[in-house]
Short mmCIF file of C-alpha atoms and ligand atoms in Angstrom, two decimals:
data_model
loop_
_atom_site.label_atom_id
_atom_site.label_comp_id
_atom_site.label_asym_id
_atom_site.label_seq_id
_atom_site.Cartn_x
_atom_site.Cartn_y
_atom_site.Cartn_z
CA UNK S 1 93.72 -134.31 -84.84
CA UNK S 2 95.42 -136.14 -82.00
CA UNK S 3 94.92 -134.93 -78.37
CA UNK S 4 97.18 -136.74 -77.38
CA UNK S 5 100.74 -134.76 -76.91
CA UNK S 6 103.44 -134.72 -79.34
CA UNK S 7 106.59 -134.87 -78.15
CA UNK S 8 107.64 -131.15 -77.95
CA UNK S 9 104.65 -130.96 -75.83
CA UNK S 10 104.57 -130.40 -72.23
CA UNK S 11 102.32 -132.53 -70.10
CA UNK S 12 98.81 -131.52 -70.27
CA UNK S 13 96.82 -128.42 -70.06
CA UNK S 14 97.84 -125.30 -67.48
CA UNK S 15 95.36 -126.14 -64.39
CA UNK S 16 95.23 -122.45 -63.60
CA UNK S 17 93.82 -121.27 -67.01
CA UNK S 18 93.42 -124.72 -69.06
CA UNK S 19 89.71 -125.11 -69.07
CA UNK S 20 89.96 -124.79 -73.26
CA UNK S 21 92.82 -126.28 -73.63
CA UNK S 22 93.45 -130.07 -74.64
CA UNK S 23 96.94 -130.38 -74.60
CA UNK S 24 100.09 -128.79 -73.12
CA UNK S 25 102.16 -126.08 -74.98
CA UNK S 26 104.69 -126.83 -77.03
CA UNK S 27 108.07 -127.02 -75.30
CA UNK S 28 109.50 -124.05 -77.34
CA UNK S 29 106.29 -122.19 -75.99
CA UNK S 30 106.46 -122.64 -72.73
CA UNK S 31 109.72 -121.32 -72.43
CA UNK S 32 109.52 -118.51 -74.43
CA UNK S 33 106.25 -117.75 -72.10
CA UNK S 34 107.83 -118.12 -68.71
CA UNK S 35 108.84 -115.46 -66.72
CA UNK S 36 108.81 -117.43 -63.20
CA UNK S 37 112.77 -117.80 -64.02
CA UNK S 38 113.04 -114.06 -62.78
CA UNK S 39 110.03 -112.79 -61.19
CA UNK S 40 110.60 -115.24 -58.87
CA UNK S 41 111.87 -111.98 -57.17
CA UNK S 42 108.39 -110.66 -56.65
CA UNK S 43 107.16 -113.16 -54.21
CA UNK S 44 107.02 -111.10 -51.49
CA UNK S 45 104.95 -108.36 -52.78
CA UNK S 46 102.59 -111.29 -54.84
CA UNK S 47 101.89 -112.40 -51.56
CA UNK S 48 101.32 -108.91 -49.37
CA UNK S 49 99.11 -108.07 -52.84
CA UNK S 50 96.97 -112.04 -52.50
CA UNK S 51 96.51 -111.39 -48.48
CA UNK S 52 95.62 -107.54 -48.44
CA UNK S 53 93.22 -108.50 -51.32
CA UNK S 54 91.73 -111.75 -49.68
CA UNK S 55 91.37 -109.40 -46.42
CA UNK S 56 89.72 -107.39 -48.28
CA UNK S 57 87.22 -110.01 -50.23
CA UNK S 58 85.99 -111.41 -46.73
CA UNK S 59 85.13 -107.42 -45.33
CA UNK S 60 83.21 -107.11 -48.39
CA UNK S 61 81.31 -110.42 -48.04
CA UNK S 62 82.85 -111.92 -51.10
CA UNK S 63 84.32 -114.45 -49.99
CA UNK S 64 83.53 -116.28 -46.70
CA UNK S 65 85.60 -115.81 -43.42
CA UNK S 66 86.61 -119.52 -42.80
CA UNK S 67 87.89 -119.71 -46.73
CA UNK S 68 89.53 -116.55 -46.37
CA UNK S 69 91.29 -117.56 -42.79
CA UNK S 70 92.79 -120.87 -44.76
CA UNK S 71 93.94 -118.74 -47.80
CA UNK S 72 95.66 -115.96 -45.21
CA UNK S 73 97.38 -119.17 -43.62
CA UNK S 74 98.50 -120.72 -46.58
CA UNK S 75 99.89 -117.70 -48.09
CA UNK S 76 101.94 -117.28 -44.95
CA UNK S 77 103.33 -120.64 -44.92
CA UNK S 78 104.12 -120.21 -48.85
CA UNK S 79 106.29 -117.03 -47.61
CA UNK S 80 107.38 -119.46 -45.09
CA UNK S 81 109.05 -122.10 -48.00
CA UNK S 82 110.04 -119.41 -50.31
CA UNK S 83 112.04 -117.77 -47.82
CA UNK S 84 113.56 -120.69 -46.46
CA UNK S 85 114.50 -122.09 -50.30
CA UNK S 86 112.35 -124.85 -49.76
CA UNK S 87 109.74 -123.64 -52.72
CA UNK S 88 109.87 -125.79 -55.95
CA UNK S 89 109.26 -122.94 -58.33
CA UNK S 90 107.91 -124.93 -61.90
CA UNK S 91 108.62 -123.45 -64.66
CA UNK S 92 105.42 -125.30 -66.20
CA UNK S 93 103.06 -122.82 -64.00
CA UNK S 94 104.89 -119.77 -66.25
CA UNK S 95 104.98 -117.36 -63.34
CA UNK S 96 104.99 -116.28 -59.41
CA UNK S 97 101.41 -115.57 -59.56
CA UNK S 98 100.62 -118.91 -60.78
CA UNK S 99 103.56 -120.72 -58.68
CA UNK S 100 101.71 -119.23 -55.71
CA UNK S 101 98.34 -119.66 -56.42
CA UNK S 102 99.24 -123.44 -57.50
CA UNK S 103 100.58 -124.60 -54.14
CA UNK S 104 97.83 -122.07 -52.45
CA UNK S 105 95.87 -125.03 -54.15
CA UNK S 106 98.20 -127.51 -53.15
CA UNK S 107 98.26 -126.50 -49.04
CA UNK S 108 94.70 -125.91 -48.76
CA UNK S 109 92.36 -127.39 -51.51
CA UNK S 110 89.42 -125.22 -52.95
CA UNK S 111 89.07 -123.06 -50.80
CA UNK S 112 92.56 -121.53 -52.71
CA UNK S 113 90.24 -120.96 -56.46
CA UNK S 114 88.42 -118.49 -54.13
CA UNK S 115 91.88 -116.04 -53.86
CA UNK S 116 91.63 -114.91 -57.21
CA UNK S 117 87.76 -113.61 -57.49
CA UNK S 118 87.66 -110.28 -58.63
CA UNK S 119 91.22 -110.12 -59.73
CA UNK S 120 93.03 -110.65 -62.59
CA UNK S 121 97.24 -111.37 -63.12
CA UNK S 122 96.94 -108.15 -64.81
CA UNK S 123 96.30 -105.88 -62.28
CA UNK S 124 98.23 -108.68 -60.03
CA UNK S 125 101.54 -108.01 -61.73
CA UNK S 126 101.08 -104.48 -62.04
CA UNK S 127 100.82 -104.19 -58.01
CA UNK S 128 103.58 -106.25 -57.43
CA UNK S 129 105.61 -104.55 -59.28
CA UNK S 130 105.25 -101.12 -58.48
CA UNK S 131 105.44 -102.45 -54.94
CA UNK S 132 108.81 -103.89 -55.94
CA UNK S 133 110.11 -101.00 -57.78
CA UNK S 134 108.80 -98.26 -55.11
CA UNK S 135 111.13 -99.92 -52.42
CA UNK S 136 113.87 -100.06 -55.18
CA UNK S 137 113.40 -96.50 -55.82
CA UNK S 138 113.50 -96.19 -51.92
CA UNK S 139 116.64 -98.28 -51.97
CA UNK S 140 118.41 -96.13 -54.10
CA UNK S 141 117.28 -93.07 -52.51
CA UNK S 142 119.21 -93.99 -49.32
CA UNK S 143 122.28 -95.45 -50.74
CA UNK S 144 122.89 -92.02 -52.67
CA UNK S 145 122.39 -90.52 -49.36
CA UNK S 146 125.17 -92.33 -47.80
CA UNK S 147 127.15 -91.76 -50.90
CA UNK S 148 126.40 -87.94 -50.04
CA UNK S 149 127.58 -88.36 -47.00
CA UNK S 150 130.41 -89.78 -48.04
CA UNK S 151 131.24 -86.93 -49.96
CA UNK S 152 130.46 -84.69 -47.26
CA UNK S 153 133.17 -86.15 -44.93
CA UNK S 154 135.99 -85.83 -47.43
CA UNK S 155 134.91 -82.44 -48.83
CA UNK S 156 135.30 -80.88 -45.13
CA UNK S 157 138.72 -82.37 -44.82
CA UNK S 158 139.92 -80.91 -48.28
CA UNK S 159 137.66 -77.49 -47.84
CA UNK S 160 140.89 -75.73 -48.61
CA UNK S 161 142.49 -78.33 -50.57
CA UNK S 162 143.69 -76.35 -53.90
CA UNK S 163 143.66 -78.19 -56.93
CA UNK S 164 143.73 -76.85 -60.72
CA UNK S 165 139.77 -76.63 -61.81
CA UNK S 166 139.10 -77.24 -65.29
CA UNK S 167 137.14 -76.44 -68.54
CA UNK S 168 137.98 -78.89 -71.52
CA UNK S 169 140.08 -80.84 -68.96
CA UNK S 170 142.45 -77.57 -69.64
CA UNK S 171 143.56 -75.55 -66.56
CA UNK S 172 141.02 -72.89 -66.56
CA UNK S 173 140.82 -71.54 -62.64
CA UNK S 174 142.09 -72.93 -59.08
CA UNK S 175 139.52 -74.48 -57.03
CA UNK S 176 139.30 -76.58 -54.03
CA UNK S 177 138.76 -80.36 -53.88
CA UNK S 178 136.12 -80.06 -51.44
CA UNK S 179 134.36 -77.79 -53.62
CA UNK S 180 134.84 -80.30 -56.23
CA UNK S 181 133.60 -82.61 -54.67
CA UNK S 182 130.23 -80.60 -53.21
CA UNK S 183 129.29 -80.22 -57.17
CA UNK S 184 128.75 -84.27 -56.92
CA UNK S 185 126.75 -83.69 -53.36
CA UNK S 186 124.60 -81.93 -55.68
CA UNK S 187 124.26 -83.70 -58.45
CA UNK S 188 123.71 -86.91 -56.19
CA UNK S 189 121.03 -84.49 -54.70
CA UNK S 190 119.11 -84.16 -57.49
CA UNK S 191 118.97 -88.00 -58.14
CA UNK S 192 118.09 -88.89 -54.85
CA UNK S 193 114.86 -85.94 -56.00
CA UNK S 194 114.18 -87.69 -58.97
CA UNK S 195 113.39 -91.35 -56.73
CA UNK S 196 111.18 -89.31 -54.82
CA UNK S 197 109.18 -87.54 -57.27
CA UNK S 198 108.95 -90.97 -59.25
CA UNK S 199 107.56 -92.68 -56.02
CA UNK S 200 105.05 -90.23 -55.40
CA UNK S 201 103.74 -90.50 -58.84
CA UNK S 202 104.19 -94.60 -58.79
CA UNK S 203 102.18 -94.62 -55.55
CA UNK S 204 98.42 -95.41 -56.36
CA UNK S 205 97.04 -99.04 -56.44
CA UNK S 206 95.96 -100.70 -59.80
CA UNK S 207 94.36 -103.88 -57.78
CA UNK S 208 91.17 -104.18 -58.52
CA UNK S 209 91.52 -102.91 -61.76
CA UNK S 210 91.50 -106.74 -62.90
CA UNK S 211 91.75 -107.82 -66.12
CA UNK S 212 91.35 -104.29 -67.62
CA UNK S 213 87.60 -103.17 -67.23
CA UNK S 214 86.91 -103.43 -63.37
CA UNK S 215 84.83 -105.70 -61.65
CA UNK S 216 81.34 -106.87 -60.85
CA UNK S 217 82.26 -107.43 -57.58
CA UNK S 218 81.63 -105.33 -54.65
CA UNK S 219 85.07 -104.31 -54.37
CA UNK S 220 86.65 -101.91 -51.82
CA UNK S 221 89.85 -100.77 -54.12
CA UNK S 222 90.29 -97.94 -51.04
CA UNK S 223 91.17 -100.59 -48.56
CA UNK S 224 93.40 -102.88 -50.52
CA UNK S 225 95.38 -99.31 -51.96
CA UNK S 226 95.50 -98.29 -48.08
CA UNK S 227 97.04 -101.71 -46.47
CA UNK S 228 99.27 -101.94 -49.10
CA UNK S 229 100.64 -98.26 -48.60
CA UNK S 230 99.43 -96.46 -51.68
CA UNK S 231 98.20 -93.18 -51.69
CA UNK S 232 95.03 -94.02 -53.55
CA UNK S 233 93.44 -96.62 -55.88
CA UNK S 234 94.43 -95.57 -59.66
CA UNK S 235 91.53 -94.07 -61.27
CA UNK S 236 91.35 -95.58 -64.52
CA UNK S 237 90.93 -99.52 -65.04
CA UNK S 238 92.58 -99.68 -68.25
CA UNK S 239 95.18 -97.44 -67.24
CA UNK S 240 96.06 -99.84 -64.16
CA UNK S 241 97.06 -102.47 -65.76
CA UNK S 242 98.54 -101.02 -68.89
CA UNK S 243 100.78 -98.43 -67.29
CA UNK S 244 104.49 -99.16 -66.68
CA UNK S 245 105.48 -95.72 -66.46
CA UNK S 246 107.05 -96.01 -62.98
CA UNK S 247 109.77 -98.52 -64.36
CA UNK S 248 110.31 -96.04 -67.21
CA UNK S 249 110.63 -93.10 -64.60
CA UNK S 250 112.62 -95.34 -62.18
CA UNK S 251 114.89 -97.06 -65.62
CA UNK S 252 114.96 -92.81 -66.27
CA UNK S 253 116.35 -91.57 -63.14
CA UNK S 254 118.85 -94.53 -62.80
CA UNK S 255 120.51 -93.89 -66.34
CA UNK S 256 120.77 -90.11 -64.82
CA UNK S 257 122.38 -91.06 -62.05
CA UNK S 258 124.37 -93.71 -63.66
CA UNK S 259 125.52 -90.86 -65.74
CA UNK S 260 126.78 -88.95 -63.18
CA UNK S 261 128.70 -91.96 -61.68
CA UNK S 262 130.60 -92.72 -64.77
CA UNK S 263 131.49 -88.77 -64.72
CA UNK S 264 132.72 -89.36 -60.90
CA UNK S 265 134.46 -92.28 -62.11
CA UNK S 266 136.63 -90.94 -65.19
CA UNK S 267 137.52 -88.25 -62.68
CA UNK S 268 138.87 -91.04 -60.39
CA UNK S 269 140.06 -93.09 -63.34
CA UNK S 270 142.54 -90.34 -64.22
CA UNK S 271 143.11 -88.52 -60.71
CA UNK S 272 144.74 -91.89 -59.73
CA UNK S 273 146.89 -92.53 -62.72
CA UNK S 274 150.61 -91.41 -62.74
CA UNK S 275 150.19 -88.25 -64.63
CA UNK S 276 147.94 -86.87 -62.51
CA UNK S 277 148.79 -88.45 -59.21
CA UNK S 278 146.05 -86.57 -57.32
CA UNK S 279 144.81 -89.33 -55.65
CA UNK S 280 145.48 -93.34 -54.76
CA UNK S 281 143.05 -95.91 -54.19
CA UNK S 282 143.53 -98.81 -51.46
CA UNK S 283 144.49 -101.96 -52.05
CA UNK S 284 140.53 -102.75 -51.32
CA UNK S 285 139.48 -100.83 -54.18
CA UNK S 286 142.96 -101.29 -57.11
CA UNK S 287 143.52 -104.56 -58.83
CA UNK S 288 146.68 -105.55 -60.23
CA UNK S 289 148.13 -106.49 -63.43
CA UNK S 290 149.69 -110.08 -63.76
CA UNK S 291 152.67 -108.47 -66.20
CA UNK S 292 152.84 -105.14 -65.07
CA UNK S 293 153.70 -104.97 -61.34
CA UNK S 294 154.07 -101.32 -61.20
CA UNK S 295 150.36 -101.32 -61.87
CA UNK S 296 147.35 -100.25 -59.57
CA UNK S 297 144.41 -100.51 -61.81
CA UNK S 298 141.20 -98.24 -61.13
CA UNK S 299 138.81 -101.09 -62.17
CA UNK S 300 135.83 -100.37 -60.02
CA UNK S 301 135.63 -96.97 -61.31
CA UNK S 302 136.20 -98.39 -64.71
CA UNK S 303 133.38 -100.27 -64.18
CA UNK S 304 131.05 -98.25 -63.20
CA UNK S 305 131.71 -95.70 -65.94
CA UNK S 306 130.96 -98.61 -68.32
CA UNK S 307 127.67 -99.88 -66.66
CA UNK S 308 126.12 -96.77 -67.85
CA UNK S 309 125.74 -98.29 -70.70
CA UNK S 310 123.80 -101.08 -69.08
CA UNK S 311 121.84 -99.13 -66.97
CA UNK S 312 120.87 -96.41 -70.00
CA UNK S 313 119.92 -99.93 -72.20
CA UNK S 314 117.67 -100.83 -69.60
CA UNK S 315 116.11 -97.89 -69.99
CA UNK S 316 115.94 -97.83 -73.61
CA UNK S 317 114.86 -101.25 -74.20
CA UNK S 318 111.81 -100.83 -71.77
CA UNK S 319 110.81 -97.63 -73.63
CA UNK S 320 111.39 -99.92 -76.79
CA UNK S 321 108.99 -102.66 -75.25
CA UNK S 322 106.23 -100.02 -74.36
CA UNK S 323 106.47 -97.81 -77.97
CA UNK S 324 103.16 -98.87 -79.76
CA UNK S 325 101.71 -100.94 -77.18
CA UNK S 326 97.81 -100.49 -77.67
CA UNK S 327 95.96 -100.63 -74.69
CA UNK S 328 95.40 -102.22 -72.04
CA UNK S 329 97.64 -105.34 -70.88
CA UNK S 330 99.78 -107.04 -73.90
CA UNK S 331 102.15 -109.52 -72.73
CA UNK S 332 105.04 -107.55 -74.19
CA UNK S 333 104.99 -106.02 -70.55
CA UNK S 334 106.40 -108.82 -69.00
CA UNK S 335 110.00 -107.55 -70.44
CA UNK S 336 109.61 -104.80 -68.09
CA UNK S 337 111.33 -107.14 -64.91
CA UNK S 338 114.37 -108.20 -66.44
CA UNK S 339 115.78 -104.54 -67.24
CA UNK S 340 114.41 -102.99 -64.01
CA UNK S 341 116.17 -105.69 -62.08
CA UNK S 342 119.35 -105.78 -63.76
CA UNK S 343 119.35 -101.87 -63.79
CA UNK S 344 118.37 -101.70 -59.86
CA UNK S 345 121.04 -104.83 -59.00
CA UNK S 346 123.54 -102.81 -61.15
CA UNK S 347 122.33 -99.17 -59.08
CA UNK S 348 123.05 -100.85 -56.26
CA UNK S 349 126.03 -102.21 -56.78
CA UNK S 350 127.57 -99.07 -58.37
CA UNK S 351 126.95 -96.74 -55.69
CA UNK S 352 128.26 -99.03 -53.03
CA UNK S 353 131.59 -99.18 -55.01
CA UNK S 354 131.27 -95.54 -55.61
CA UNK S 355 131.34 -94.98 -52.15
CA UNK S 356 133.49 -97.30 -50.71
CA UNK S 357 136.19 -95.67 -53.15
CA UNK S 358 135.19 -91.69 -51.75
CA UNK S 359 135.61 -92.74 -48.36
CA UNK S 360 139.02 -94.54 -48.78
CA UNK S 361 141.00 -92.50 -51.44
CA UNK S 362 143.59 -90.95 -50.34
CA UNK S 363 143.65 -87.79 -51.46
CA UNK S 364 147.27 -85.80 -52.45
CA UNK S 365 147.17 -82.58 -51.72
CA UNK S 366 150.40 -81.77 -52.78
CA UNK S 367 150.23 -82.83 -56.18
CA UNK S 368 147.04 -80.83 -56.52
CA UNK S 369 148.50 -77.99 -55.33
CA UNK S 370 151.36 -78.60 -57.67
CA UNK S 371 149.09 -78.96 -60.31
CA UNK S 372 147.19 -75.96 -59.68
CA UNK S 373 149.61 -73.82 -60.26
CA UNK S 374 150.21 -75.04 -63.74
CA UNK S 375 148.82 -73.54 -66.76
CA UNK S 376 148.65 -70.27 -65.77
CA UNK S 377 145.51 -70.44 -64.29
CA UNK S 378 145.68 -67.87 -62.00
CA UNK S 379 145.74 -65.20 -65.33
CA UNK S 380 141.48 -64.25 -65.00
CA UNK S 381 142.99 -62.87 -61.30
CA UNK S 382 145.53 -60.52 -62.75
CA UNK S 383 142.83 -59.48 -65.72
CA UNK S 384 140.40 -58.65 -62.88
CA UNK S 385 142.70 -57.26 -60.80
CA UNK S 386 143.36 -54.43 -63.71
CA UNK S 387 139.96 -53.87 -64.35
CA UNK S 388 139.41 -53.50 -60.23
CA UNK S 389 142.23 -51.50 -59.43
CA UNK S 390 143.46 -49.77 -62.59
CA UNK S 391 139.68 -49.37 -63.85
CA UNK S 392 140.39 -51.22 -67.34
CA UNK S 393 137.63 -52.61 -69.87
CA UNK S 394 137.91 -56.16 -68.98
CA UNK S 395 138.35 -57.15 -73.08
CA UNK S 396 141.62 -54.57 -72.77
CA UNK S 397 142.48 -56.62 -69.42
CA UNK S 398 142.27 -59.97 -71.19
CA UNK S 399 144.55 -58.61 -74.06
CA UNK S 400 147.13 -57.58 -71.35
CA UNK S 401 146.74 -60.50 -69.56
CA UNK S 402 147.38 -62.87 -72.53
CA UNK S 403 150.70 -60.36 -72.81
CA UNK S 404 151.67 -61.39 -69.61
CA UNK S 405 150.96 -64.95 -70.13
CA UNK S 406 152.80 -65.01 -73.03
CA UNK S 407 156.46 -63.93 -71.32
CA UNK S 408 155.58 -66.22 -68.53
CA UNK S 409 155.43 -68.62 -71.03
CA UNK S 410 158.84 -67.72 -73.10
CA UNK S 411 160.43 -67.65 -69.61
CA UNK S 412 159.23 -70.89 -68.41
CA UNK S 413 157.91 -69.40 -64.97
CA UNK S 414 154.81 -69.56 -63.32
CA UNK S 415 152.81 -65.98 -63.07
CA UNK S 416 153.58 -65.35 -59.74
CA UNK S 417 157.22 -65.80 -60.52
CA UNK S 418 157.70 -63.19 -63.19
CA UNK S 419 158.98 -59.98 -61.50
CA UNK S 420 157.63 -56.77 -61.11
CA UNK S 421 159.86 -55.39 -63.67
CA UNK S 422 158.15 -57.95 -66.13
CA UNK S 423 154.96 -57.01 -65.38
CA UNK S 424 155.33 -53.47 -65.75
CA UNK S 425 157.08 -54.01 -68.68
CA UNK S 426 153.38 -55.19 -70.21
CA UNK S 427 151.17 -52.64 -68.39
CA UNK S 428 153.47 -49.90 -66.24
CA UNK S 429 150.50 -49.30 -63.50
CA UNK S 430 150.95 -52.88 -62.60
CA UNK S 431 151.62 -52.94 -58.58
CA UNK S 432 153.08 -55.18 -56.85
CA UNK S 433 149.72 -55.79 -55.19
CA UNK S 434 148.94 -57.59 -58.50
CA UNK S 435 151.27 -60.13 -57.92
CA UNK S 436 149.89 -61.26 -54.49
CA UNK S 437 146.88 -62.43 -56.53
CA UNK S 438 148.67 -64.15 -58.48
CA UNK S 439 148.80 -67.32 -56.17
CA UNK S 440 146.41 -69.83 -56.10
CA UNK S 441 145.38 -69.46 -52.78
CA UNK S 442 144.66 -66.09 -53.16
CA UNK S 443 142.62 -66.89 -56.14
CA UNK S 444 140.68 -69.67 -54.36
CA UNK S 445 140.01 -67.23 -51.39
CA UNK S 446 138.67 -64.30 -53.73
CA UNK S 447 136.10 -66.48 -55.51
CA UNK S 448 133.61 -66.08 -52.59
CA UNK S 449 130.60 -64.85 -54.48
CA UNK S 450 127.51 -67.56 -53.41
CA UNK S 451 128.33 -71.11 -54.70
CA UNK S 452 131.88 -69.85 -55.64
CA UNK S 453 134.88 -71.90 -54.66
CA UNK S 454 136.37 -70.16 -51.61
CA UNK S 455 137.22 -72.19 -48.72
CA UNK S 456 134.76 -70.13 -46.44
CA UNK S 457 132.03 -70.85 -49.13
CA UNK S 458 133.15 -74.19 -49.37
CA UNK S 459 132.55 -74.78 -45.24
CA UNK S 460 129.30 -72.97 -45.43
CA UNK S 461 128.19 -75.29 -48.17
CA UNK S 462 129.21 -78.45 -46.13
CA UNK S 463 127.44 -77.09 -42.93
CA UNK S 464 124.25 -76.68 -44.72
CA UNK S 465 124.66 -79.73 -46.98
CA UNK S 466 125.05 -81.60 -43.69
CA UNK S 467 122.20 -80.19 -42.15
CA UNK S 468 119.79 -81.06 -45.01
CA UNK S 469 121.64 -84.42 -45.73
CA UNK S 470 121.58 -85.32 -42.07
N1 LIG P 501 103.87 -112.96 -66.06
C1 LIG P 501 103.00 -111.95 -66.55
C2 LIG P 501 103.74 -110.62 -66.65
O1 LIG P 501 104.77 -110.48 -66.07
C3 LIG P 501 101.84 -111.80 -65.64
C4 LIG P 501 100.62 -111.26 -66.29
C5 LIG P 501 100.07 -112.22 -67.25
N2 LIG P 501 98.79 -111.81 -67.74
C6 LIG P 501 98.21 -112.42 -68.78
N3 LIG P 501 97.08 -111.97 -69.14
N4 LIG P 501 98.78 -113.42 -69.39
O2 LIG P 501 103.35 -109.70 -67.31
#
């Protein structure tokens, strides 16, 4: 057989791992191999992983001080050209470990084989990446805090804002839109938990686990975890470079909190339109229509609703990529980037829209209040104000509520319009102190059992919100 290189071939053998090779890979190969087109992104934690494990190589004697000195340098000059854009990235040298090490070679000669004793791209990959995803997950973390905050601000001016509440989007019970808007502080709260749990967990150090098996080398896997800000090296070698259960915990918590988003943004998509009218957006966060100039279209929230189903497909595929894997590395894993990226990019990009609309909407009162009104949805007040006062089973209350309802109904009034003389007509101990419940203010300011909707329940919320928010 010919060594020498059809033409589908690339040019020769891969310096970095070509020893048994004779020729190049095909040109279908190499591309499907490469990953350097994306985790490109890694570079800085490839390089904080190379230098805190070269550091780490000359305390231990491994490698010598001068060769260790000249690999430090290089790598910083390499951070240098990346960050400047003046890095040729090849796609031939398939990734950023091998990108870096290549010019490492390149800057300072030999002395740049030494970098990679007693490591492997295995546990090289696995480092960066939980380096990369831990400050994603940090990332996140914050910018659901400001999105709290948000929140926070616009709850407190609409503590007492009535508006109807609802259970199958049918008027069910007046609430506030601050309250409303307090059950997304918490939700949002719980997400921003989830980042932290998952970053505990993702915090331990597979370096040194190297290819899969550990090394022969007098490693120190302490020191390398320690300047590199894990808690701990991870205990088991095979383990280390096998697990990519922090991207599936990170992937996990983003589709959650996408999820809540897209509920947050339906709410907004339909608040806004006509019908409702219970909020605008700005002009910074509407669009237009280029036939329809009566239009203000909603299309961030729109799309944030819909990159759920990104975000949630990110998480699937990577659980997908992972299902079956045998242990330890398989090169399947390198699919793991792409969707964390996109998903984190995506995060990112969803919550800063997400807030950007809370903190500029203008919020209607009066059509809420309007609203609220509607649908008889003050009726559970006048059922519980006969079982209070009058001492009735609350099924018999219901029944004589529904009564009540019903004339409202063949009148076309609201409860609190229907006279006395109407209400007795139903149930004769009616009072007229019955039908001063019967507004929706009065049946937001009743509902002040803990985590109820009453504007004093709503300010004591925000106060300690704020003061655990900060
Ligand atoms: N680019 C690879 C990845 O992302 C790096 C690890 C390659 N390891 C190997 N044994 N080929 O997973």
């Amino acid at each position: 057989m010919s060594k020498k290189p059809t033409s589908t071939q690339t040019d020769g053998a891969n310096t970095l791992w070509g020893g048994r090779f004779a020729g190049g890979p095909a040109e279908i190969m190499a591309r499907i191999n490469a990953s350097i087109g994306f985790d490109k992104r890694l570079y800085e934690q490839d390089i904080a992983g190379s230098k805190a494990h070269c550091e780490m190589l000359v305390k231990q004697g491994i490698v010598g001080e001068e060769d260790g000195a000249q690999i430090l340098g290089g790598l910083d000059t390499i951070l240098d050209e990346i960050t400047a854009g003046k890095f040729a990235f090849s796609e031939a040298l398939e990734d950023i470990h091998m990108n870096i090490e290549a010019r490492l070679a390149e800057l300072i000669g030999p002395a740049a084989g030494r970098l990679h004793t007693a490591r492997s791209r295995n546990d090289q990959v696995a480092t960066d990446f939980r380096l990369w995803v831990r400050d994603a997950a940090d990332h996140l973390e914050a910018g659901l805090r400001d999105l709290q905050r948000a929140l926070l601000t616009r709850a407190d001016e609409h503590a007492a804002s009535v508006m109807p509440g609802f259970t199958h989007l049918q008027s069910a019970q007046p609430v506030t839109f601050g309250h409303h808007l307090l059950a997304y502080v918490e939700m949002f709260g719980r997400d921003r938990g989830r980042y932290i749990d998952a970053r505990a967990r993702m915090n331990e150090s597979p370096l040194g686990a190297a290819a899969l098996a550990g090394t022969s080398f007098p490693i120190d896997r302490e020191l390398t975890a320690h300047t590199l800000g894990f808690a701990r090296p991870m205990r088991n070698s095979l383990d280390a470079v096998s697990d990519r259960d922090f991207a599936l915990e990170f992937l996990g918590s983003c589709a959650i909190t996408a999820t809540h988003l897209s509920r947050l943004a339906e709410e907004i998509v339909f608040w806004s339109s006509a019908q409702f009218g219970f909020i605008a957006l700005t002009d910074e966060f509407s669009t237009g229509s280029s036939i329809m100039p009566q239009k203000r279209n909603p299309d961030a929230a729109e799309l944030i609703r819909a990159k759920t189903g990104r975000v949630t497909g990110a998480f699937a595929a990577l659980l997908m990529v992972m299902k079956g894997l045998p242990l330890a590395y398989s090169k399947d894993m390198q699919e793991d980037k792409e969707q964390v990226f996109d998903a984190a990019d995506t995060m990112n990009l969803s919550i800063a829209a997400m807030t950007g609309m809370i903190r500029t909407m203008i919020v209607k009162e009066d059509a809420m209040l309007a609203a609220a009104g509607k649908g008889y949805s003050t009726a559970t007040d006048l059922a519980d104000w006969l079982v209070r006062e009058l001492n009735i089973p609350f099924r018999q209350a219901h029944h004589i509520t529904g009564e009540v309802v019903k004339r409202a109904e063949a009148k076309s009034v609201m409860l609190e319009q229907l006279s006395l003389a109407d209400l007795q007509a139903v149930e004769p101990r009616i009072t007229d102190a019955a039908r001063a419940i019967l507004s929706v203010q009065a049946s937001v300011a009743s509902r002040s059992s803990f985590g109820g909707t009453a504007p004093d329940r709503v300010r004591a919320a925000i106060a300690t919100a704020k003061k655990e928010i900060g």
